CSV table of C-alpha atoms in Angstrom, one decimal:
chain,number,residue,atom,x,y,z
A,652,UNK,CA,-8.0,-10.3,-8.2
A,653,UNK,CA,-5.8,-7.9,-6.4
A,654,UNK,CA,-5.2,-4.7,-6.9
A,655,UNK,CA,-4.1,-1.3,-6.7
A,656,UNK,CA,-6.4,1.0,-5.0
A,657,UNK,CA,-8.3,1.7,-8.3
A,658,UNK,CA,-8.7,-1.4,-9.2
A,659,UNK,CA,-11.7,-4.0,-8.0
A,660,UNK,CA,-9.6,-7.5,-9.0
A,661,UNK,CA,-6.1,-9.1,-8.9
A,662,UNK,CA,-5.3,-10.7,-9.6
A,663,UNK,CA,-2.3,-16.5,-10.8
A,664,UNK,CA,-2.0,-25.4,-16.4
A,665,UNK,CA,0.2,-25.9,-13.2
A,666,UNK,CA,3.3,-23.8,-12.7
A,667,UNK,CA,6.5,-25.9,-12.2
A,668,UNK,CA,8.8,-25.9,-10.4
A,669,UNK,CA,11.6,-27.0,-12.8
A,670,UNK,CA,15.3,-25.1,-13.4
A,671,UNK,CA,15.3,-22.1,-13.2
A,672,UNK,CA,15.6,-20.2,-17.2
A,673,UNK,CA,18.8,-19.9,-18.4
A,674,UNK,CA,18.2,-16.8,-19.4
A,675,UNK,CA,17.1,-15.5,-15.7
A,676,UNK,CA,18.7,-12.2,-14.7
A,677,UNK,CA,20.2,-12.2,-11.6
A,678,UNK,CA,21.1,-9.0,-9.6
A,679,UNK,CA,18.0,-7.2,-8.3
A,680,UNK,CA,17.7,-4.1,-10.4
A,681,UNK,CA,17.1,-6.2,-13.2
A,682,UNK,CA,14.8,-8.8,-12.0
A,683,UNK,CA,12.6,-5.4,-10.9
A,684,UNK,CA,12.9,-4.9,-14.6
A,685,UNK,CA,11.2,-7.6,-15.9
A,686,UNK,CA,8.7,-7.4,-12.7
A,687,UNK,CA,7.8,-4.1,-14.0
A,688,UNK,CA,7.4,-5.3,-17.7
A,689,UNK,CA,5.0,-8.4,-16.8
A,690,UNK,CA,3.2,-7.1,-13.9
A,691,UNK,CA,2.1,-3.2,-14.5
A,692,UNK,CA,0.4,-2.8,-17.1
A,693,UNK,CA,-2.3,-0.6,-16.8
A,694,UNK,CA,-1.3,-0.6,-13.0
A,695,UNK,CA,2.0,1.8,-13.9
A,696,UNK,CA,0.5,4.3,-12.2
A,697,UNK,CA,-0.5,2.8,-8.9
A,698,UNK,CA,3.2,2.5,-7.9
A,699,UNK,CA,3.6,4.0,-4.0
A,700,UNK,CA,0.0,3.5,-3.4
A,701,UNK,CA,1.1,1.5,-0.2
A,702,UNK,CA,-1.6,2.9,2.0
A,703,UNK,CA,-1.8,2.7,6.0
A,704,UNK,CA,-5.5,0.9,7.0
A,705,UNK,CA,-4.8,0.8,10.8
A,706,UNK,CA,-2.2,2.5,12.8
A,707,UNK,CA,-0.7,-0.4,15.6
A,708,UNK,CA,2.0,-0.6,18.2
A,709,UNK,CA,5.8,-1.9,16.9
A,710,UNK,CA,4.4,-4.9,18.1
A,711,UNK,CA,1.6,-5.5,15.8
A,712,UNK,CA,2.6,-7.7,12.9
A,713,UNK,CA,2.5,-6.1,9.6
A,714,UNK,CA,0.4,-7.3,7.2
A,715,UNK,CA,0.3,-6.3,3.2
A,716,UNK,CA,-2.9,-7.5,1.3
A,717,UNK,CA,-4.1,-6.7,-2.0
A,718,UNK,CA,-5.5,-2.8,-2.3
A,719,UNK,CA,-9.5,-2.4,-3.3
A,720,UNK,CA,-12.5,-4.3,-2.3
A,721,UNK,CA,-9.7,-7.1,-1.3
A,722,UNK,CA,-8.3,-5.2,1.5
A,723,UNK,CA,-12.5,-4.4,2.8
A,724,UNK,CA,-13.5,-7.3,3.0
A,725,UNK,CA,-10.0,-8.5,4.4
A,726,UNK,CA,-10.6,-6.0,7.0
A,727,UNK,CA,-14.0,-7.2,7.6
A,728,UNK,CA,-13.7,-10.3,8.1
A,729,UNK,CA,-10.1,-11.3,9.0
A,730,UNK,CA,-8.8,-8.7,10.9
A,731,UNK,CA,-11.2,-9.2,13.7
A,732,UNK,CA,-11.5,-12.6,14.6
A,733,UNK,CA,-7.8,-13.1,14.4
A,734,UNK,CA,-7.2,-9.9,16.9
A,735,UNK,CA,-10.1,-11.1,18.8
A,736,UNK,CA,-8.5,-15.3,19.1
A,737,UNK,CA,-4.6,-13.9,19.6
A,738,UNK,CA,-5.3,-10.7,21.5
A,739,UNK,CA,-3.3,-9.0,18.9
A,740,UNK,CA,-3.2,-6.5,16.4
A,741,UNK,CA,-2.6,-6.5,13.2
A,742,UNK,CA,-1.6,-3.3,11.1
A,743,UNK,CA,-2.6,-3.9,7.6
A,744,UNK,CA,-1.2,-2.6,4.6
A,745,UNK,CA,-2.8,-1.9,1.0
A,746,UNK,CA,-0.9,-2.0,-2.2
A,747,UNK,CA,0.0,-3.7,-5.7
A,748,UNK,CA,2.8,-3.5,-7.8
A,749,UNK,CA,5.1,-1.9,-5.1
A,750,UNK,CA,5.0,-4.3,-2.5
A,751,UNK,CA,7.9,-6.7,-4.3
A,752,UNK,CA,9.7,-3.2,-4.4
A,753,UNK,CA,8.6,-2.3,-1.3
A,754,UNK,CA,10.8,-5.0,0.1
A,755,UNK,CA,13.7,-4.7,-1.7
A,756,UNK,CA,14.7,-1.3,-0.6
A,757,UNK,CA,13.8,-1.8,2.9
A,758,UNK,CA,16.9,-1.6,4.9
A,759,UNK,CA,18.7,-5.1,5.5
A,760,UNK,CA,16.4,-6.9,9.1
A,761,UNK,CA,14.0,-3.5,8.5
A,762,UNK,CA,11.4,-4.8,5.9
A,763,UNK,CA,7.6,-3.1,5.6
A,764,UNK,CA,5.8,-5.7,6.0
A,765,UNK,CA,6.5,-9.4,8.2
A,766,UNK,CA,3.8,-11.0,5.7
A,767,UNK,CA,3.1,-10.5,2.5
A,768,UNK,CA,0.6,-11.8,0.1
A,769,UNK,CA,1.6,-13.0,-3.6
A,770,UNK,CA,-0.1,-14.2,-6.5
A,771,UNK,CA,2.0,-16.3,-8.9
A,772,UNK,CA,3.9,-13.4,-10.4
A,773,UNK,CA,4.8,-12.2,-7.5
A,774,UNK,CA,5.5,-15.3,-5.8
A,775,UNK,CA,8.1,-16.5,-8.3
A,776,UNK,CA,9.6,-13.1,-8.4
A,777,UNK,CA,10.1,-13.2,-4.5
A,778,UNK,CA,11.5,-16.4,-4.8
A,779,UNK,CA,14.1,-15.1,-7.1
A,780,UNK,CA,15.5,-11.9,-5.4
A,781,UNK,CA,15.1,-14.1,-2.1
A,782,UNK,CA,12.6,-12.2,-0.4
A,783,UNK,CA,10.8,-14.5,1.8
A,784,UNK,CA,11.8,-17.0,4.6
A,785,UNK,CA,11.3,-20.7,4.3
A,786,UNK,CA,8.2,-21.8,5.8
A,787,UNK,CA,8.8,-24.0,9.1
A,788,UNK,CA,6.1,-26.2,8.3
A,789,UNK,CA,5.7,-27.6,12.1
A,790,UNK,CA,4.5,-24.0,12.9
A,791,UNK,CA,1.9,-24.5,10.1
A,792,UNK,CA,-0.1,-27.4,11.1
A,793,UNK,CA,-3.1,-26.9,8.8
A,794,UNK,CA,-1.0,-27.5,5.8
A,795,UNK,CA,-1.8,-30.9,6.4
A,796,UNK,CA,-5.4,-30.0,5.2
A,797,UNK,CA,-4.7,-28.7,2.1
A,798,UNK,CA,-5.9,-29.6,-0.7
A,799,UNK,CA,-3.7,-32.1,-2.7
A,800,UNK,CA,-3.7,-29.9,-5.7
A,801,UNK,CA,-2.4,-26.9,-4.4
A,802,UNK,CA,-0.2,-28.2,-2.0
A,803,UNK,CA,1.6,-30.3,-5.1
A,804,UNK,CA,1.3,-28.0,-8.7
A,805,UNK,CA,3.7,-25.1,-7.7
A,806,UNK,CA,6.3,-25.1,-4.5
A,807,UNK,CA,5.0,-24.5,-1.0
A,808,UNK,CA,8.9,-24.1,0.4
A,809,UNK,CA,8.3,-20.3,0.5
A,810,UNK,CA,4.7,-19.8,1.1
A,811,UNK,CA,1.4,-21.4,2.1
A,812,UNK,CA,-1.7,-21.1,-0.8
A,813,UNK,CA,-4.5,-19.8,0.9
A,814,UNK,CA,-7.3,-18.4,-1.1
A,815,UNK,CA,-7.3,-17.3,-5.3
A,816,UNK,CA,-10.4,-16.7,-7.3
A,817,UNK,CA,-10.9,-18.0,-11.1
A,818,UNK,CA,-11.6,-16.2,-13.9
A,819,UNK,CA,-15.6,-15.9,-15.1
A,820,UNK,CA,-17.9,-15.0,-17.9
A,821,UNK,CA,-20.0,-12.1,-17.3
A,822,UNK,CA,-22.5,-11.2,-19.8
A,823,UNK,CA,-25.7,-9.7,-20.5
A,824,UNK,CA,-28.9,-11.5,-20.1
A,825,UNK,CA,-30.7,-11.2,-23.0
A,826,UNK,CA,-27.5,-11.4,-25.2
A,827,UNK,CA,-28.1,-14.2,-28.1
A,828,UNK,CA,-25.8,-16.6,-26.2
A,829,UNK,CA,-25.5,-17.9,-22.9
A,830,UNK,CA,-21.8,-18.1,-22.9
A,831,UNK,CA,-20.4,-21.6,-21.2
A,832,UNK,CA,-16.8,-21.6,-22.5
A,833,UNK,CA,-13.7,-18.9,-23.6
A,834,UNK,CA,-13.8,-20.5,-27.2
A,835,UNK,CA,-18.1,-19.0,-26.8
A,836,UNK,CA,-16.0,-15.3,-27.2
A,837,UNK,CA,-15.4,-16.3,-30.5
A,838,UNK,CA,-19.2,-17.1,-31.4
A,839,UNK,CA,-21.3,-15.1,-33.6
A,840,UNK,CA,-23.6,-13.7,-31.3
A,841,UNK,CA,-20.3,-12.0,-29.5
A,842,UNK,CA,-19.0,-11.0,-32.5
A,843,UNK,CA,-22.2,-9.0,-33.4
A,844,UNK,CA,-22.6,-7.6,-30.0
A,845,UNK,CA,-21.2,-4.6,-28.6
A,846,UNK,CA,-17.9,-6.1,-27.8
A,847,UNK,CA,-15.9,-7.8,-25.1
A,848,UNK,CA,-14.3,-6.0,-22.4
A,849,UNK,CA,-10.7,-7.5,-20.8
A,850,UNK,CA,-8.4,-6.9,-18.2
A,851,UNK,CA,-5.3,-5.1,-19.4
A,852,UNK,CA,-3.3,-5.2,-16.3
A,853,UNK,CA,-2.7,-8.3,-16.4
A,854,UNK,CA,-2.2,-9.8,-20.1
A,855,UNK,CA,-1.7,-13.3,-19.0
A,856,UNK,CA,-5.4,-13.9,-18.1
A,857,UNK,CA,-7.2,-12.7,-21.2
A,858,UNK,CA,-4.7,-15.2,-22.6
A,859,UNK,CA,-4.3,-18.0,-20.7
A,860,UNK,CA,-8.5,-17.9,-21.2
A,861,UNK,CA,-8.0,-17.5,-25.4
A,862,UNK,CA,-5.4,-20.5,-24.6
A,863,UNK,CA,-8.5,-22.8,-22.8
A,864,UNK,CA,-11.2,-21.8,-25.3
A,865,UNK,CA,-8.8,-23.2,-27.9
A,866,UNK,CA,-8.6,-26.3,-26.6
A,867,UNK,CA,-5.8,-27.7,-28.9
A,868,UNK,CA,-3.7,-28.6,-26.1
A,869,UNK,CA,-5.2,-29.9,-22.5
A,870,UNK,CA,-6.4,-26.8,-20.3
A,871,UNK,CA,-4.6,-23.8,-21.7
A,872,UNK,CA,-0.9,-25.5,-22.2
A,873,UNK,CA,-0.9,-23.7,-25.6
A,874,UNK,CA,0.5,-21.0,-22.8
A,875,UNK,CA,3.6,-23.1,-22.1
A,876,UNK,CA,4.6,-23.9,-25.8
A,877,UNK,CA,6.5,-20.8,-27.5
A,878,UNK,CA,5.7,-22.1,-31.2
A,879,UNK,CA,2.3,-21.4,-29.7
A,880,UNK,CA,2.0,-18.4,-28.3
A,881,UNK,CA,1.4,-16.2,-32.3
A,882,UNK,CA,-2.0,-18.8,-32.0
A,883,UNK,CA,-3.1,-17.5,-28.8
A,884,UNK,CA,-2.4,-13.8,-29.5
A,885,UNK,CA,-4.1,-14.2,-32.5
A,886,UNK,CA,-7.3,-15.9,-31.1
A,887,UNK,CA,-7.6,-13.2,-28.5
A,888,UNK,CA,-6.8,-9.9,-31.8
A,889,UNK,CA,-10.2,-11.8,-33.6
A,890,UNK,CA,-12.5,-11.1,-30.3
A,891,UNK,CA,-14.3,-8.1,-30.6
A,892,UNK,CA,-12.5,-6.0,-27.8
A,893,UNK,CA,-14.1,-3.0,-27.1
A,894,UNK,CA,-12.9,-2.0,-23.6
A,895,UNK,CA,-9.5,-2.5,-22.1
A,896,UNK,CA,-10.3,-2.3,-18.4
A,897,UNK,CA,-7.9,-1.1,-15.8
A,898,UNK,CA,-10.8,-2.1,-13.4
A,899,UNK,CA,-13.8,-3.5,-12.0
A,900,UNK,CA,-15.2,-0.3,-12.0
A,901,UNK,CA,-14.3,0.1,-16.2
A,902,UNK,CA,-15.8,-3.2,-16.7
A,903,UNK,CA,-19.1,-2.0,-15.0
A,904,UNK,CA,-18.9,1.2,-16.4
A,905,UNK,CA,-18.3,0.0,-19.9
A,906,UNK,CA,-21.6,-2.5,-19.6
A,907,UNK,CA,-23.8,0.7,-17.8
A,908,UNK,CA,-22.4,2.6,-21.3
A,909,UNK,CA,-23.4,-0.2,-23.7
A,910,UNK,CA,-19.7,-0.3,-24.7
A,911,UNK,CA,-19.2,-4.2,-24.3
A,912,UNK,CA,-22.1,-7.2,-23.7
A,913,UNK,CA,-19.4,-9.6,-22.5
A,914,UNK,CA,-16.0,-9.3,-20.6
A,915,UNK,CA,-13.7,-11.4,-19.0
A,916,UNK,CA,-13.5,-10.8,-15.1
A,917,UNK,CA,-12.6,-12.5,-11.8
A,918,UNK,CA,-15.3,-14.2,-9.8
A,919,UNK,CA,-14.1,-13.2,-6.6
A,920,UNK,CA,-14.6,-9.7,-8.0
A,921,UNK,CA,-18.2,-10.6,-9.4
A,922,UNK,CA,-19.9,-13.5,-7.7
A,923,UNK,CA,-21.6,-11.1,-4.9
A,924,UNK,CA,-21.6,-7.7,-7.0
A,925,UNK,CA,-23.1,-8.4,-9.8
A,926,UNK,CA,-26.9,-8.1,-8.5
A,927,UNK,CA,-25.7,-4.4,-8.2
A,928,UNK,CA,-26.1,-4.3,-11.8
A,929,UNK,CA,-28.8,-4.7,-14.0
A,930,UNK,CA,-29.4,-7.0,-16.6
A,931,UNK,CA,-25.9,-9.0,-16.1
A,932,UNK,CA,-24.9,-12.1,-15.1
A,933,UNK,CA,-22.2,-14.2,-15.3
A,934,UNK,CA,-21.0,-17.8,-16.4
A,935,UNK,CA,-18.4,-19.9,-14.7
A,936,UNK,CA,-16.9,-22.0,-17.1
A,937,UNK,CA,-16.4,-25.5,-16.6
A,938,UNK,CA,-12.7,-24.9,-17.7
A,939,UNK,CA,-11.3,-21.6,-17.0
A,940,UNK,CA,-8.1,-19.7,-15.6
A,941,UNK,CA,-7.3,-17.9,-12.6
A,942,UNK,CA,-4.9,-16.6,-10.0
A,943,UNK,CA,-4.5,-18.2,-6.3
A,944,UNK,CA,-2.1,-16.6,-3.5
A,945,UNK,CA,0.4,-17.6,-1.8
A,946,UNK,CA,1.4,-16.0,1.5
A,947,UNK,CA,5.2,-15.6,2.6
A,948,UNK,CA,7.2,-14.3,5.6
A,949,UNK,CA,9.2,-11.6,4.2
A,950,UNK,CA,12.5,-11.7,5.0
A,951,UNK,CA,14.4,-9.8,8.0
A,952,UNK,CA,10.8,-9.5,10.1
A,953,UNK,CA,11.5,-9.9,13.9
A,954,UNK,CA,8.3,-11.6,14.3
A,955,UNK,CA,8.7,-14.7,12.3
A,956,UNK,CA,7.1,-17.0,14.8
A,957,UNK,CA,3.5,-15.1,14.9
A,958,UNK,CA,4.0,-14.4,10.8
A,959,UNK,CA,3.8,-18.2,10.6
A,960,UNK,CA,1.5,-18.2,13.3
A,961,UNK,CA,-0.7,-15.9,11.6
A,962,UNK,CA,-0.7,-17.5,8.1
A,963,UNK,CA,-1.6,-20.5,10.0
A,964,UNK,CA,-4.3,-18.9,11.1
A,965,UNK,CA,-5.4,-18.1,7.8
A,966,UNK,CA,-5.2,-21.8,6.4
A,967,UNK,CA,-7.9,-22.6,9.0
A,968,UNK,CA,-11.1,-24.0,7.5
A,969,UNK,CA,-13.3,-22.1,9.7
A,970,UNK,CA,-11.9,-19.2,9.2
A,971,UNK,CA,-12.0,-19.3,5.7
A,972,UNK,CA,-15.7,-21.2,5.8
A,973,UNK,CA,-16.1,-17.0,7.7
A,974,UNK,CA,-14.0,-15.6,4.9
A,975,UNK,CA,-16.5,-16.5,2.5
A,976,UNK,CA,-19.5,-15.1,3.8
A,977,UNK,CA,-17.6,-11.9,3.1
A,978,UNK,CA,-15.5,-12.6,-0.5
A,979,UNK,CA,-16.6,-15.0,-2.5
A,980,UNK,CA,-13.0,-16.6,-3.0
A,981,UNK,CA,-11.9,-19.9,-3.6
A,982,UNK,CA,-9.8,-21.7,-0.6
A,983,UNK,CA,-7.6,-24.3,-0.2
A,984,UNK,CA,-8.5,-25.6,3.2
A,985,UNK,CA,-10.0,-29.4,2.2
A,986,UNK,CA,-12.3,-28.8,4.8
A,987,UNK,CA,-13.6,-25.2,4.1
A,988,UNK,CA,-17.3,-24.7,4.0
A,989,UNK,CA,-18.1,-22.4,1.6
A,990,UNK,CA,-21.0,-19.7,2.1
A,991,UNK,CA,-24.4,-19.9,0.2
A,992,UNK,CA,-24.4,-21.6,-3.1
A,993,UNK,CA,-20.1,-20.7,-3.8
A,994,UNK,CA,-19.1,-24.3,-3.9
A,995,UNK,CA,-21.2,-24.6,-6.8
A,996,UNK,CA,-18.3,-22.6,-9.2
A,997,UNK,CA,-15.1,-22.9,-6.2
A,998,UNK,CA,-13.3,-25.7,-6.6
A,999,UNK,CA,-13.9,-28.6,-3.3
A,1000,UNK,CA,-10.8,-31.0,-4.2
A,1001,UNK,CA,-8.1,-31.5,-6.1
A,1002,UNK,CA,-10.7,-33.0,-9.5
A,1003,UNK,CA,-12.2,-29.8,-9.3
A,1004,UNK,CA,-9.0,-27.2,-8.4
A,1005,UNK,CA,-7.2,-29.0,-11.6
A,1006,UNK,CA,-9.8,-27.3,-13.7
A,1007,UNK,CA,-8.2,-24.0,-13.4
A,1008,UNK,CA,-4.9,-23.2,-15.5
A,1009,UNK,CA,-2.9,-21.5,-13.5
A,1010,UNK,CA,0.0,-19.1,-15.4
A,1011,UNK,CA,3.2,-20.8,-15.3
A,1012,UNK,CA,5.6,-18.4,-14.6
A,1013,UNK,CA,8.8,-20.7,-14.7
A,1014,UNK,CA,7.8,-20.9,-17.7
A,1015,UNK,CA,6.5,-17.2,-18.5
A,1016,UNK,CA,9.0,-15.6,-17.0
A,1017,UNK,CA,11.2,-16.1,-20.4
A,1018,UNK,CA,8.8,-15.1,-22.6
A,1019,UNK,CA,6.8,-12.1,-20.6
A,1020,UNK,CA,8.4,-9.2,-22.2
A,1021,UNK,CA,7.6,-9.8,-26.0
A,1022,UNK,CA,4.2,-11.3,-25.2
A,1023,UNK,CA,3.8,-8.2,-22.6
A,1024,UNK,CA,4.8,-6.1,-26.1
A,1025,UNK,CA,2.3,-7.4,-28.2
A,1026,UNK,CA,-0.6,-7.5,-26.1
A,1027,UNK,CA,0.5,-3.5,-25.5
A,1028,UNK,CA,0.5,-3.4,-29.2
A,1029,UNK,CA,-2.9,-5.1,-29.7
A,1030,UNK,CA,-4.3,-2.3,-27.3
A,1031,UNK,CA,-3.1,0.5,-28.9
A,1032,UNK,CA,-3.8,-1.1,-32.3
A,1033,UNK,CA,-7.2,-1.6,-31.6
C-alpha cells in the first residue's frame, strides 16, 4: 500500500458519490484536522517526509508518489519508460500524509506538484478542498479502456483510477489452518496461535476486513451502517492481535520474532517479497478489502496538458503490463496483461473487481473520527 518512507505499504463496498455529509466542515484548516484524524494514526511521525528523488529542470513534470518501495518500483518501471517515450524528465517526489498539506499550504499558482497520487481518503478530502483540476477526458483517451467497475464506482471527474491493491492474509505455512477468508481470523487455530498482526496507520482496512469476514451484509457493507460499527469493532477486538504494525517491516519482524503467525497486509507489498521469508506464505481471500489510487492534476500547475498526458500514459495497457513485472499491484486497464501468475489473484474484469470492498469515504468521513478513536483505544488497551 502507499506509505511514508518507513512504511512498506499503503495504503482504498464502493465509494458512493452521494450528497456531502451535513457535518462536513467547510474550511481548509478544519478539513486538515479531519484528515489528520483519519489518515495519520501511526503515520503521524511521517509528516514533512517528502524527498526529492531526481533533480530536474523547470520544465520537468513534478509527480508525487507514495514513499517506500512503491516509489522504488515506480522509478524502476515507470520513470525510464516515460522519459524515453516523451523525451521529457520526471521529477518524482516521495510523500505520504504530507501530500495534501503541501498542496494546501503552497502559494496560489505555485503548487509543489503537477500530478499527485491519491487513494480513497486523499481523493475524497482533496476534492473537498478543491485541490485538483477536473480531468479533461479528451486528453485521456485511455479512459475508454478502464474496467467498468473502476470507472463507475467512484467519480473520475477529478482523478483517474490507475492502480491499487487488495488486502491479503499472510501466514505461516505450518499453521494448523490455511486462512482462506477474513472470518478465519476468528478460527480456534488462529486464536491458539502466537497471534495476528494488523495495520494501525490505516485503521479502516482491518475494520473492512473484519466486516467482510462477518458476512452479515454484502461485502463489508457493515462499514456503511453506523448502527453496525460496534459489531465490527467487537470483531476486531476478539482477534488475538499481538502486533500493531506501522510498516511492512514491523510485520516481517513480528514474524521473525515469533510474535505473530498471521497478518492482515497488502498484496502489493507481499506477493513479490514473501519468498524472502522462510516458512511464510499468503492467501488472497475471494472477497477482501483494498485500496485504489486515483491520479490527479494539481490545481495551479502550468503544465495541465502534460499532466493529463502523463496520467493517460499511466493508464496505457502496455505500461501497466510492464509495470506489473516490477510491482504486483492491481491495474485498471481491461487490456493489461499481468506478469507471471498475478492474474490468479488480481481482478481483470468488473465481476472480479467487485469482490474488493473499497472504503466509501463519502460515508466514512462523518464517522471517521469516532472510529479512529475507538481503534486507537483498542490498541492502547491491548
